Amino acid sequence: RGKPMSCFVTEKKAVCKVGEKMAAFYVFDTPHGVYLRPEIKLVDDWIKVAHRGDDK
């Protein structure tokens, strides 16, 4: 948590540099926003990366 993260994202996968490590993620576009889920158990939670415009 709290480490800078940069990602190369395609429609279904993302490869991210988290701190000094590289990690692969699955991309999920949901009604609530876009999330990344690690391919290997890196963190317990999905990472929300974008909101939907209709959040109230």
PDB file of N, CA and C in Angstrom:
ATOM      1  N   ARG A   1       0.814  -1.193   0.000  1.00  0.00           N
ATOM      2  CA  ARG A   1       0.000   0.000   0.000  1.00  0.00           C
ATOM      3  C   ARG A   1       0.855   1.254   0.000  1.00  0.00           C
ATOM      4  N   GLY A   2       0.382   2.265  -0.733  1.00  0.00           N
ATOM      5  CA  GLY A   2       1.062   3.539  -0.725  1.00  0.00           C
ATOM      6  C   GLY A   2       2.254   3.637  -1.651  1.00  0.00           C
ATOM      7  N   LYS A   3       2.522   2.592  -2.451  1.00  0.00           N
ATOM      8  CA  LYS A   3       3.654   2.647  -3.378  1.00  0.00           C
ATOM      9  C   LYS A   3       3.174   3.191  -4.716  1.00  0.00           C
ATOM     10  N   PRO A   4       4.043   3.937  -5.412  1.00  0.00           N
ATOM     11  CA  PRO A   4       3.649   4.420  -6.734  1.00  0.00           C
ATOM     12  C   PRO A   4       3.457   3.244  -7.689  1.00  0.00           C
ATOM     13  N   MET A   5       2.475   3.388  -8.574  1.00  0.00           N
ATOM     14  CA  MET A   5       2.141   2.303  -9.486  1.00  0.00           C
ATOM     15  C   MET A   5       1.928   2.873 -10.871  1.00  0.00           C
ATOM     16  N   SER A   6       2.588   2.284 -11.873  1.00  0.00           N
ATOM     17  CA  SER A   6       2.339   2.678 -13.255  1.00  0.00           C
ATOM     18  C   SER A   6       2.010   1.421 -14.044  1.00  0.00           C
ATOM     19  N   CYS A   7       1.067   1.544 -14.983  1.00  0.00           N
ATOM     20  CA  CYS A   7       0.548   0.358 -15.669  1.00  0.00           C
ATOM     21  C   CYS A   7       0.481   0.557 -17.175  1.00  0.00           C
ATOM     22  N   PHE A   8       0.675  -0.546 -17.902  1.00  0.00           N
ATOM     23  CA  PHE A   8       0.355  -0.637 -19.322  1.00  0.00           C
ATOM     24  C   PHE A   8      -0.918  -1.469 -19.394  1.00  0.00           C
ATOM     25  N   VAL A   9      -2.004  -0.883 -19.894  1.00  0.00           N
ATOM     26  CA  VAL A   9      -3.316  -1.526 -19.820  1.00  0.00           C
ATOM     27  C   VAL A   9      -3.835  -1.835 -21.218  1.00  0.00           C
ATOM     28  N   THR A  10      -4.326  -3.072 -21.403  1.00  0.00           N
ATOM     29  CA  THR A  10      -5.063  -3.439 -22.607  1.00  0.00           C
ATOM     30  C   THR A  10      -6.511  -3.667 -22.177  1.00  0.00           C
ATOM     31  N   GLU A  11      -7.325  -4.220 -23.052  1.00  0.00           N
ATOM     32  CA  GLU A  11      -8.749  -4.370 -22.721  1.00  0.00           C
ATOM     33  C   GLU A  11      -8.987  -5.312 -21.542  1.00  0.00           C
ATOM     34  N   LYS A  12      -8.212  -6.398 -21.444  1.00  0.00           N
ATOM     35  CA  LYS A  12      -8.478  -7.407 -20.415  1.00  0.00           C
ATOM     36  C   LYS A  12      -7.334  -7.612 -19.431  1.00  0.00           C
ATOM     37  N   LYS A  13      -6.147  -7.081 -19.720  1.00  0.00           N
ATOM     38  CA  LYS A  13      -4.995  -7.297 -18.839  1.00  0.00           C
ATOM     39  C   LYS A  13      -4.223  -6.003 -18.647  1.00  0.00           C
ATOM     40  N   ALA A  14      -3.504  -5.948 -17.536  1.00  0.00           N
ATOM     41  CA  ALA A  14      -2.628  -4.810 -17.256  1.00  0.00           C
ATOM     42  C   ALA A  14      -1.328  -5.352 -16.680  1.00  0.00           C
ATOM     43  N   VAL A  15      -0.219  -4.747 -17.078  1.00  0.00           N
ATOM     44  CA  VAL A  15       1.074  -5.056 -16.473  1.00  0.00           C
ATOM     45  C   VAL A  15       1.514  -3.787 -15.761  1.00  0.00           C
ATOM     46  N   CYS A  16       1.749  -3.901 -14.458  1.00  0.00           N
ATOM     47  CA  CYS A  16       2.034  -2.727 -13.645  1.00  0.00           C
ATOM     48  C   CYS A  16       3.372  -2.852 -12.945  1.00  0.00           C
ATOM     49  N   LYS A  17       4.018  -1.721 -12.782  1.00  0.00           N
ATOM     50  CA  LYS A  17       5.208  -1.649 -11.948  1.00  0.00           C
ATOM     51  C   LYS A  17       4.764  -1.055 -10.620  1.00  0.00           C
ATOM     52  N   VAL A  18       4.904  -1.840  -9.555  1.00  0.00           N
ATOM     53  CA  VAL A  18       4.508  -1.414  -8.215  1.00  0.00           C
ATOM     54  C   VAL A  18       5.785  -1.309  -7.401  1.00  0.00           C
ATOM     55  N   GLY A  19       6.209  -0.082  -7.109  1.00  0.00           N
ATOM     56  CA  GLY A  19       7.511   0.090  -6.472  1.00  0.00           C
ATOM     57  C   GLY A  19       8.580  -0.400  -7.433  1.00  0.00           C
ATOM     58  N   GLU A  20       9.340  -1.414  -7.035  1.00  0.00           N
ATOM     59  CA  GLU A  20      10.386  -1.985  -7.891  1.00  0.00           C
ATOM     60  C   GLU A  20       9.965  -3.300  -8.541  1.00  0.00           C
ATOM     61  N   LYS A  21       8.747  -3.772  -8.297  1.00  0.00           N
ATOM     62  CA  LYS A  21       8.309  -5.080  -8.798  1.00  0.00           C
ATOM     63  C   LYS A  21       7.308  -4.935  -9.928  1.00  0.00           C
ATOM     64  N   MET A  22       7.317  -5.917 -10.824  1.00  0.00           N
ATOM     65  CA  MET A  22       6.341  -5.973 -11.908  1.00  0.00           C
ATOM     66  C   MET A  22       5.251  -6.970 -11.532  1.00  0.00           C
ATOM     67  N   ALA A  23       4.010  -6.649 -11.856  1.00  0.00           N
ATOM     68  CA  ALA A  23       2.894  -7.542 -11.557  1.00  0.00           C
ATOM     69  C   ALA A  23       1.881  -7.481 -12.693  1.00  0.00           C
ATOM     70  N   ALA A  24       1.216  -8.605 -12.935  1.00  0.00           N
ATOM     71  CA  ALA A  24       0.175  -8.678 -13.962  1.00  0.00           C
ATOM     72  C   ALA A  24      -1.192  -8.674 -13.285  1.00  0.00           C
ATOM     73  N   PHE A  25      -2.134  -7.992 -13.918  1.00  0.00           N
ATOM     74  CA  PHE A  25      -3.484  -7.855 -13.369  1.00  0.00           C
ATOM     75  C   PHE A  25      -4.508  -8.165 -14.447  1.00  0.00           C
ATOM     76  N   TYR A  26      -5.675  -8.648 -14.027  1.00  0.00           N
ATOM     77  CA  TYR A  26      -6.837  -8.744 -14.903  1.00  0.00           C
ATOM     78  C   TYR A  26      -7.613  -7.440 -14.770  1.00  0.00           C
ATOM     79  N   VAL A  27      -8.185  -6.955 -15.872  1.00  0.00           N
ATOM     80  CA  VAL A  27      -8.960  -5.717 -15.878  1.00  0.00           C
ATOM     81  C   VAL A  27     -10.447  -6.076 -15.921  1.00  0.00           C
ATOM     82  N   PHE A  28     -11.228  -5.478 -15.019  1.00  0.00           N
ATOM     83  CA  PHE A  28     -12.671  -5.694 -14.966  1.00  0.00           C
ATOM     84  C   PHE A  28     -13.375  -4.356 -15.083  1.00  0.00           C
ATOM     85  N   ASP A  29     -14.200  -4.215 -16.123  1.00  0.00           N
ATOM     86  CA  ASP A  29     -14.998  -3.006 -16.330  1.00  0.00           C
ATOM     87  C   ASP A  29     -16.391  -3.300 -15.780  1.00  0.00           C
ATOM     88  N   THR A  30     -16.725  -2.731 -14.631  1.00  0.00           N
ATOM     89  CA  THR A  30     -18.000  -3.002 -13.966  1.00  0.00           C
ATOM     90  C   THR A  30     -18.880  -1.759 -14.019  1.00  0.00           C
ATOM     91  N   PRO A  31     -20.152  -1.881 -13.670  1.00  0.00           N
ATOM     92  CA  PRO A  31     -21.027  -0.702 -13.621  1.00  0.00           C
ATOM     93  C   PRO A  31     -20.559   0.342 -12.605  1.00  0.00           C
ATOM     94  N   HIS A  32     -19.741  -0.048 -11.635  1.00  0.00           N
ATOM     95  CA  HIS A  32     -19.287   0.869 -10.587  1.00  0.00           C
ATOM     96  C   HIS A  32     -17.927   1.486 -10.883  1.00  0.00           C
ATOM     97  N   GLY A  33     -17.240   1.022 -11.911  1.00  0.00           N
ATOM     98  CA  GLY A  33     -15.926   1.546 -12.246  1.00  0.00           C
ATOM     99  C   GLY A  33     -15.036   0.458 -12.818  1.00  0.00           C
ATOM    100  N   VAL A  34     -13.789   0.811 -13.071  1.00  0.00           N
ATOM    101  CA  VAL A  34     -12.815  -0.136 -13.615  1.00  0.00           C
ATOM    102  C   VAL A  34     -11.906  -0.589 -12.482  1.00  0.00           C
ATOM    103  N   TYR A  35     -11.715  -1.900 -12.384  1.00  0.00           N
ATOM    104  CA  TYR A  35     -10.916  -2.478 -11.308  1.00  0.00           C
ATOM    105  C   TYR A  35      -9.802  -3.342 -11.872  1.00  0.00           C
ATOM    106  N   LEU A  36      -8.718  -3.453 -11.115  1.00  0.00           N
ATOM    107  CA  LEU A  36      -7.645  -4.399 -11.415  1.00  0.00           C
ATOM    108  C   LEU A  36      -7.638  -5.469 -10.339  1.00  0.00           C
ATOM    109  N   ARG A  37      -7.492  -6.735 -10.758  1.00  0.00           N
ATOM    110  CA  ARG A  37      -7.356  -7.838  -9.805  1.00  0.00           C
ATOM    111  C   ARG A  37      -6.047  -8.546 -10.118  1.00  0.00           C
ATOM    112  N   PRO A  38      -5.182  -8.724  -9.130  1.00  0.00           N
ATOM    113  CA  PRO A  38      -3.884  -9.352  -9.395  1.00  0.00           C
ATOM    114  C   PRO A  38      -4.031 -10.789  -9.892  1.00  0.00           C
ATOM    115  N   GLU A  39      -3.178 -11.180 -10.862  1.00  0.00           N
ATOM    116  CA  GLU A  39      -3.144 -12.572 -11.314  1.00  0.00           C
ATOM    117  C   GLU A  39      -2.630 -13.471 -10.198  1.00  0.00           C
ATOM    118  N   ILE A  40      -1.620 -13.015  -9.480  1.00  0.00           N
ATOM    119  CA  ILE A  40      -1.123 -13.759  -8.326  1.00  0.00           C
ATOM    120  C   ILE A  40      -1.471 -12.966  -7.081  1.00  0.00           C
ATOM    121  N   LYS A  41      -1.559 -13.626  -5.965  1.00  0.00           N
ATOM    122  CA  LYS A  41      -2.037 -12.994  -4.726  1.00  0.00           C
ATOM    123  C   LYS A  41      -1.020 -11.962  -4.238  1.00  0.00           C
ATOM    124  N   LEU A  42      -1.193 -10.723  -4.666  1.00  0.00           N
ATOM    125  CA  LEU A  42      -0.318  -9.627  -4.259  1.00  0.00           C
ATOM    126  C   LEU A  42      -0.994  -8.814  -3.162  1.00  0.00           C
ATOM    127  N   VAL A  43      -2.262  -8.543  -3.382  1.00  0.00           N
ATOM    128  CA  VAL A  43      -3.077  -7.846  -2.384  1.00  0.00           C
ATOM    129  C   VAL A  43      -4.406  -8.574  -2.286  1.00  0.00           C
ATOM    130  N   ASP A  44      -5.124  -8.388  -1.196  1.00  0.00           N
ATOM    131  CA  ASP A  44      -6.389  -9.082  -0.990  1.00  0.00           C
ATOM    132  C   ASP A  44      -7.552  -8.438  -1.734  1.00  0.00           C
ATOM    133  N   ASP A  45      -7.474  -7.144  -1.974  1.00  0.00           N
ATOM    134  CA  ASP A  45      -8.597  -6.421  -2.552  1.00  0.00           C
ATOM    135  C   ASP A  45      -8.355  -6.110  -4.018  1.00  0.00           C
ATOM    136  N   TRP A  46      -9.457  -5.924  -4.724  1.00  0.00           N
ATOM    137  CA  TRP A  46      -9.362  -5.385  -6.065  1.00  0.00           C
ATOM    138  C   TRP A  46      -8.960  -3.922  -5.943  1.00  0.00           C
ATOM    139  N   ILE A  47      -8.325  -3.383  -6.961  1.00  0.00           N
ATOM    140  CA  ILE A  47      -7.888  -1.991  -6.960  1.00  0.00           C
ATOM    141  C   ILE A  47      -8.785  -1.224  -7.926  1.00  0.00           C
ATOM    142  N   LYS A  48      -9.512  -0.240  -7.401  1.00  0.00           N
ATOM    143  CA  LYS A  48     -10.378   0.574  -8.265  1.00  0.00           C
ATOM    144  C   LYS A  48      -9.510   1.631  -8.934  1.00  0.00           C
ATOM    145  N   VAL A  49      -9.561   1.685 -10.267  1.00  0.00           N
ATOM    146  CA  VAL A  49      -8.695   2.612 -10.992  1.00  0.00           C
ATOM    147  C   VAL A  49      -9.457   3.715 -11.723  1.00  0.00           C
ATOM    148  N   ALA A  50     -10.774   3.570 -11.857  1.00  0.00           N
ATOM    149  CA  ALA A  50     -11.552   4.615 -12.523  1.00  0.00           C
ATOM    150  C   ALA A  50     -12.996   4.561 -12.047  1.00  0.00           C
ATOM    151  N   HIS A  51     -13.614   5.734 -11.943  1.00  0.00           N
ATOM    152  CA  HIS A  51     -15.017   5.848 -11.525  1.00  0.00           C
ATOM    153  C   HIS A  51     -15.922   5.879 -12.734  1.00  0.00           C
ATOM    154  N   ARG A  52     -17.159   5.590 -12.515  1.00  0.00           N
ATOM    155  CA  ARG A  52     -18.203   5.867 -13.497  1.00  0.00           C
ATOM    156  C   ARG A  52     -18.647   7.305 -13.265  1.00  0.00           C
ATOM    157  N   GLY A  53     -19.056   7.999 -14.298  1.00  0.00           N
ATOM    158  CA  GLY A  53     -19.444   9.398 -14.175  1.00  0.00           C
ATOM    159  C   GLY A  53     -20.730   9.637 -13.411  1.00  0.00           C
ATOM    160  N   ASP A  54     -21.534   8.586 -13.208  1.00  0.00           N
ATOM    161  CA  ASP A  54     -22.831   8.777 -12.566  1.00  0.00           C
ATOM    162  C   ASP A  54     -22.803   8.503 -11.065  1.00  0.00           C
ATOM    163  N   ASP A  55     -21.610   8.419 -10.443  1.00  0.00           N
ATOM    164  CA  ASP A  55     -21.525   8.229  -8.986  1.00  0.00           C
ATOM    165  C   ASP A  55     -22.177   9.402  -8.282  1.00  0.00           C
ATOM    166  N   LYS A  56     -22.986   9.112  -7.273  1.00  0.00           N
ATOM    167  CA  LYS A  56     -23.662  10.185  -6.533  1.00  0.00           C
ATOM    168  C   LYS A  56     -23.258  10.161  -5.098  1.00  0.00           C
TER     169      LYS A  56
END
